[in-house]
Each structure stands twice: as structure tokens, then as C-alpha cells.
Short mmCIF file of C-alpha atoms in Angstrom, two decimals:
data_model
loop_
_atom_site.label_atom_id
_atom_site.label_comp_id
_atom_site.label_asym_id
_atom_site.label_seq_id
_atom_site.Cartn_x
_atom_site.Cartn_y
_atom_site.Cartn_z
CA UNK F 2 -8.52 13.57 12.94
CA UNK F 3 -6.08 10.63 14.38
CA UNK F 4 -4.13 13.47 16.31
CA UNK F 5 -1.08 14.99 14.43
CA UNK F 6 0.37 18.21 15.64
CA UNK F 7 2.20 18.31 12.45
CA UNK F 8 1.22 17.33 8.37
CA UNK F 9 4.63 16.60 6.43
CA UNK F 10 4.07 16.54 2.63
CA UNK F 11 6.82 15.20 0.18
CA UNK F 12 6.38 14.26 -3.32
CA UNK F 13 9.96 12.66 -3.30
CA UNK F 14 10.88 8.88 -1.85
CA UNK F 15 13.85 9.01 -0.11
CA UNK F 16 14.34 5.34 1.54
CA UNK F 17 17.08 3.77 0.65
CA UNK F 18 17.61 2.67 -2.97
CA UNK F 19 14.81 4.73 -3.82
CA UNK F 20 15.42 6.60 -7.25
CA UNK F 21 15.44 10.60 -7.52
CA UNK F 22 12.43 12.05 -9.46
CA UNK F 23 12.22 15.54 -11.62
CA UNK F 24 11.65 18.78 -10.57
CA UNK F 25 8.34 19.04 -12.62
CA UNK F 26 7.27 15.89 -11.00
CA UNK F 27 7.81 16.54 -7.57
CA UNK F 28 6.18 20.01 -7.73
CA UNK F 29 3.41 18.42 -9.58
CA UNK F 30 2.92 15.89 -6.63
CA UNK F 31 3.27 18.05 -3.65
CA UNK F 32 1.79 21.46 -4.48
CA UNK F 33 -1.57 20.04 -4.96
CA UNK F 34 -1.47 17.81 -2.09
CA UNK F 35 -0.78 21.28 0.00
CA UNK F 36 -3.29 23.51 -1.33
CA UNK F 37 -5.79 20.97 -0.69
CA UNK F 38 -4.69 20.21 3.17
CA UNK F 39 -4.29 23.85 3.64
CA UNK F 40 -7.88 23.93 2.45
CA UNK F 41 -9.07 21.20 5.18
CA UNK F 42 -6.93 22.42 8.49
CA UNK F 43 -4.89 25.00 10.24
CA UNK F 44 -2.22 22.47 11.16
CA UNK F 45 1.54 23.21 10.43
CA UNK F 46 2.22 21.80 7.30
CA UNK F 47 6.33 20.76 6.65
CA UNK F 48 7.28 20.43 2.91
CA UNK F 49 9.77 16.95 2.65
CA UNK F 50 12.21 17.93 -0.31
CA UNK F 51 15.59 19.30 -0.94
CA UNK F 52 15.05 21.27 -4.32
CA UNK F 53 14.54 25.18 -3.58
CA UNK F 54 11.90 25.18 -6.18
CA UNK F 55 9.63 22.69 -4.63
CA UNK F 56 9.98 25.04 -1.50
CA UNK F 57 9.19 28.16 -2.24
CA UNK F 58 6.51 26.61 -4.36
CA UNK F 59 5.06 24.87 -0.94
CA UNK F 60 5.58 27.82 1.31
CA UNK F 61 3.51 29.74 -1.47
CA UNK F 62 0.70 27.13 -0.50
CA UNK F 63 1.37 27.56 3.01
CA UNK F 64 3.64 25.79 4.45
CA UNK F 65 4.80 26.72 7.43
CA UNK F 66 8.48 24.73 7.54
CA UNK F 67 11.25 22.97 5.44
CA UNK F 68 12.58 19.72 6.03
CA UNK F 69 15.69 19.19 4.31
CA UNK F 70 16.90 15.99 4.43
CA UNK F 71 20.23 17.13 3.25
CA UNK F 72 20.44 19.49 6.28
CA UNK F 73 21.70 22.34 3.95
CA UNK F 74 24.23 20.08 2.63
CA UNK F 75 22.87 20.44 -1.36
CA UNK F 76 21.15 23.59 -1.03
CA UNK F 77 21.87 26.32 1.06
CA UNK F 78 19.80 28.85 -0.10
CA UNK F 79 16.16 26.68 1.47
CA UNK F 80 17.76 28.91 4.57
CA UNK F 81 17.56 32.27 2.84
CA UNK F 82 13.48 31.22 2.14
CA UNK F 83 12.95 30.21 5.37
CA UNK F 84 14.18 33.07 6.67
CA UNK F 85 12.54 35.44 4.07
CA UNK F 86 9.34 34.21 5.13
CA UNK F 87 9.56 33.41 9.05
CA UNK F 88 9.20 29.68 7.92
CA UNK F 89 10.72 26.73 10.57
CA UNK F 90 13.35 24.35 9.46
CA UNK F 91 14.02 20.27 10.22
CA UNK F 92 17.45 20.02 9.43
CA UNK F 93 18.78 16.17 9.24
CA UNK F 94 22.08 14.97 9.32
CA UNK F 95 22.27 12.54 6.14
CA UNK F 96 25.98 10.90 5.66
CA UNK F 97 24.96 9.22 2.17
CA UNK F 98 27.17 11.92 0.52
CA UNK F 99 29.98 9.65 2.08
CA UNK F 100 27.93 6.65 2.89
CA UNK F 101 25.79 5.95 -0.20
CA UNK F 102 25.45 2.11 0.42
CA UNK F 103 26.13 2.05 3.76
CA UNK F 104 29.66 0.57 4.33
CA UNK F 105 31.87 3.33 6.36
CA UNK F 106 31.80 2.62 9.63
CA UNK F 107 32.26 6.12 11.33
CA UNK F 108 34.76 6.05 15.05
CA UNK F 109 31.68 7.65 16.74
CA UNK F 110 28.23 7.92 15.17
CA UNK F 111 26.54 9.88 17.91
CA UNK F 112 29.23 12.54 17.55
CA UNK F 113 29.32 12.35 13.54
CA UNK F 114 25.76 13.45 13.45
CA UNK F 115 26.13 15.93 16.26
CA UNK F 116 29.16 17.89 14.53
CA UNK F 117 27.10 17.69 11.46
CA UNK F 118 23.92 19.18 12.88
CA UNK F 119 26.22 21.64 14.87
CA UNK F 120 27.10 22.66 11.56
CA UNK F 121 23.13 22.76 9.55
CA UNK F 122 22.25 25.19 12.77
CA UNK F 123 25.11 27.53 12.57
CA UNK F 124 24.63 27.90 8.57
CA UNK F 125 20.95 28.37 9.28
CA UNK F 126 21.18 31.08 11.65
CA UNK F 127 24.20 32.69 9.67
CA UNK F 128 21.31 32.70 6.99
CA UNK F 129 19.14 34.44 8.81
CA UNK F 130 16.59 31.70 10.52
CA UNK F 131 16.15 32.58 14.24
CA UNK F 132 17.57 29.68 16.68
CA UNK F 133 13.84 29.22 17.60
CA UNK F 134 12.70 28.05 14.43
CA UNK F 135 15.13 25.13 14.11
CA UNK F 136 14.48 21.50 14.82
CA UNK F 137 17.13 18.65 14.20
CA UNK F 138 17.16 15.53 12.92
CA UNK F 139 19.63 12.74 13.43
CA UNK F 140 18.11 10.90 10.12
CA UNK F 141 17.94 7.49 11.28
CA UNK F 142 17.99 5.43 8.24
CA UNK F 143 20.12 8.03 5.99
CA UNK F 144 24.06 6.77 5.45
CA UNK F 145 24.12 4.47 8.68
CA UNK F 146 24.60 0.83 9.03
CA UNK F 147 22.12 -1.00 10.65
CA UNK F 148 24.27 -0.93 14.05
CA UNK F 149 24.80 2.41 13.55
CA UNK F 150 21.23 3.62 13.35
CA UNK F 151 20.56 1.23 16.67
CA UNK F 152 23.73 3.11 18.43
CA UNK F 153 22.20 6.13 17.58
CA UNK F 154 19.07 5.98 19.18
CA UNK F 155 20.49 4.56 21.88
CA UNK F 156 22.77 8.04 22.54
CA UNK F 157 20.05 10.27 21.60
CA UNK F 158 20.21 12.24 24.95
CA UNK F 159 23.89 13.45 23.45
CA UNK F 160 22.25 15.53 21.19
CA UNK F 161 19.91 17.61 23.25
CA UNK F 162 23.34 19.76 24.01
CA UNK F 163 23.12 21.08 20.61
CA UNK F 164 20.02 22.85 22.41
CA UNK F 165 17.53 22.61 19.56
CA UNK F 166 13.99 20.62 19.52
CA UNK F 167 14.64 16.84 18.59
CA UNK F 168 12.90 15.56 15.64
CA UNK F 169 13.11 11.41 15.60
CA UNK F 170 11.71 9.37 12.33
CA UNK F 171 11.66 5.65 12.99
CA UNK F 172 8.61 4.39 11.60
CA UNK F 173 8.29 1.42 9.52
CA UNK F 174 12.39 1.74 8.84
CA UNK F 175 14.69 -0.71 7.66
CA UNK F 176 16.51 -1.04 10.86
CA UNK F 177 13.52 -2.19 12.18
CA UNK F 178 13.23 -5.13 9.44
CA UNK F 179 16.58 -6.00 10.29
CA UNK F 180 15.75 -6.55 13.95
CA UNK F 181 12.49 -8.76 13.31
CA UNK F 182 12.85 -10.11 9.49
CA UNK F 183 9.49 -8.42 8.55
CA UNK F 184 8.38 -6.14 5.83
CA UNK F 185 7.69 -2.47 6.18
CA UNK F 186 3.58 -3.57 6.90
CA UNK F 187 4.01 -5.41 9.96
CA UNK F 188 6.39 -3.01 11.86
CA UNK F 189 3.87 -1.21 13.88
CA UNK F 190 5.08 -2.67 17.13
CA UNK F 191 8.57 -2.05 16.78
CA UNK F 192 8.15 1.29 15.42
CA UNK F 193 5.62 1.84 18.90
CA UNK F 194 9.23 0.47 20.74
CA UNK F 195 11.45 3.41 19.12
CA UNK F 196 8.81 6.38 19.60
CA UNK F 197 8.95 5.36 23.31
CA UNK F 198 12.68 5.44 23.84
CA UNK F 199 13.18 8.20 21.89
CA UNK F 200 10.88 10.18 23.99
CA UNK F 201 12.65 8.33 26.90
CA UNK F 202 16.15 9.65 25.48
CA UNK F 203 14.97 12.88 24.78
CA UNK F 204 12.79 13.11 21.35
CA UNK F 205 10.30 16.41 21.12
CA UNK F 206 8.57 15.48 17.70
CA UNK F 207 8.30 11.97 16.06
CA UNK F 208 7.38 11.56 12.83
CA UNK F 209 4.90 8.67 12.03
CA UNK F 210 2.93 7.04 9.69
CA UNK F 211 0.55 5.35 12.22
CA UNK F 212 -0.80 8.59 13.71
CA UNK F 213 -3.61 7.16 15.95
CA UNK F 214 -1.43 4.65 17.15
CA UNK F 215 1.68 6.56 17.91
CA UNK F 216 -0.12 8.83 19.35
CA UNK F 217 -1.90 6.65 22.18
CA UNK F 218 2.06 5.68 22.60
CA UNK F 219 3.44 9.37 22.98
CA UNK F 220 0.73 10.13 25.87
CA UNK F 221 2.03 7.40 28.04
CA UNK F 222 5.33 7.71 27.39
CA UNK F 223 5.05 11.68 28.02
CA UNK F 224 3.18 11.03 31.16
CA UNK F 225 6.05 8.79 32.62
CA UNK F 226 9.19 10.56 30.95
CA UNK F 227 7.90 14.07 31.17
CA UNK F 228 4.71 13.83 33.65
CA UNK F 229 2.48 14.87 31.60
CA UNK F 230 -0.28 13.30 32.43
CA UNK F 231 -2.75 15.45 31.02
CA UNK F 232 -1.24 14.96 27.43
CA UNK F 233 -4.61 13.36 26.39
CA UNK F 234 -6.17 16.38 26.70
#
């Protein structure tokens, strides 16, 4: 009703520090939750999680994509089902596999993430998913510093040579609690800031929390970035 293009569903936190939950638990969490949206709208649903099982599961609902936060990193095979069943896949670039608590400081962040996505895409498509049912995800937030995640969406526009849709998740983040010294409640305004220059640097999809709000801010930065002035409607 707010204005999403887009429903993502996960039964899984995965901000940082947050603890990993069961199989059984997650698929008791989201499989529900996406029969009953499925129920209510026609929207493209994306299933948030990594396990295979809580995938097919979800795509068995109806879900129309995966978003792997792992970017195929812990399980391949989500490719295979995606491409078994025409589904789309967000595939982030997450460096907590090296960067767990945040303290290796990479040469060159922008192109860290970009070999790393270079590489998600090419498995993907090796599996089987068409190029045109890929989005990427730098994964602000996931195994960067603080500096690191600012540097990042600062170079966004470097990644739109990988020639796939740009997915951008800034909302409420830590990075934006360590610019302004507030908790997650009261970051509306800076998370309005990133959704306009990453549409400014080149973001296709953002993925909010505030959907009414965000929204109002995607129509005028469309209309001045991409002239889009009729976005409203």
C-alpha cells in the first residue's frame, strides 16, 4: 500500500553480531509469512536466506527470487533452484568469511566487491540463471569497516561495468549510527541521504524499511538523476 515494487521476506537476522538460527526455525518463520503475502498481492516476493532448504521451501510459496547474502559463497546449489524454476537472484558480496569483526582493511574496497560479484554472476550463469535475472549487491554493512562501507557508496558508479541491475541496502545501518551517534530508530534521514546518492551513483533497487518515505525520496531523485518525472505515476 506504501509503494514497494518488491516484498523481501527473511526469517534470519543478519546485522552484525546477530546470532545464526536453525533450519526448522527459519522455515517455520518465513514460509508462513509467504503464503500469507502471496495470498494478499501479486508483488515479487524475494526470500532473504542462505540455506537451500528455506529456498526451495519459499519458491514453493511463490517466490519469485533469492537473495543470498553469501552471493553463492556457502551454497552454490540456490543457483541450480533458481535456475530450475526461472526464479531471479540478488547476489551480495559479503567479506565476513575474511572479515568477521571487521578489522582487514582491504587495498581497494570498490574493486574487492566488484571481483567478488564478477565472480557470484559468472557461477550463476555457469549454473544455469540467465544474465537477465541477476541483480547485485555490494552488501553495505557485511565485512566492511565503517570507512569502508562510506568509500563504497561513494564509488558505486564502478560497479555498473559489471553490467547487472544494482541492488543498494542502507537503511537504518550501522554506518549510519556511526556518522550521527543515534540508534537504528532515528535514522530515517540519513538513510533518505544514502537512497539519494545511490540513485545519484547509479542504484536500480533500494531496499528499505521506510517504504512510504523512501519512496517519496526515489521519485525526486529519479526525476533529477534519470528524468523521470513521471515516476509518481
Amino acid at each position: 500500500e506504501e509503494g514497494a515494487d518488491i516484498i523481501d521476506v527473511g526469517g534470519e537476522s543478519t546485522r552484525p553480531g546477530s546470532a545464526p538460527i536453525p533450519l526448522e526455525e527459519e522455515m517455520s518463520r518465513v514460509v508462513p509469512a509467504l503464503r500469507a503475502i502471496r495470498r494478499e498481492t501479486d508483488l515479487p516476493l524475494s526470500v532473504d536466506t542462505y540455506k537451500y532448504e528455506v529456498a526451495g521451501a519459499a519458491l514453493d510459496e511463490g517466490a519469485d527470487i533469492i537473495n543470498d547474502i553469501w552471493g553463492l559463497k556457502q551454497e552454490p546449489r540456490l543457483a541450480d533452484l533458481a535456475a530450475g524454476c526461472g526464479a531471479g537472484m540478488v547476489l551480495m558480496s559479503n567479506q565476513r568469511d575474511v572479515s568477521p569483526m571487521h578489522d582487514v582493511v582491504f587495498d581497494d574496497i570498490a574493486r574487492v566487491v566488484a571481483d567478488d560479484l564478477a565472480r557470484a554472476t559468472q557461477e550463476a550463469m555457469q549454473r544455469g540463471v540467465p544474465a537477465d535475472r541477476l541483480i547485485i549487491d555490494p552488501g553495505i554493512g557485511f565485512g566492511k569497516t565503517q570507512p569502508q562501507n562510506i568509500e563504497l557508496l561513494a564509488r558505486l558508479r564502478e560497479l555498473r561495468s559489471l553490467n547487472f541491475p544494482l541492488l543498494v541496502g542502507t537503511s537504518r545501518k550501522s554506518v549510519l549510527g556511526y556518522l550521527l551517534d543515534v540508534p537504528a530508530s532515528e535514522r530515517l534521514e540519513a538513510t533518505a541521504a544514502t537512497v539519494a546518492l545511490a540513485i545519484d551513483r547509479g542504484a536500480d533497487i533500494v531496499r528499505v524499511h521506510d517504504v512510504k518515505e523512501m519512496r517519496r525520496v526515489c521519485i525526486v531523485a529519479d526525476a533529477v538523476v534519470r528524468g523521470r518525472a513521471d515516476a509518481a505515476g
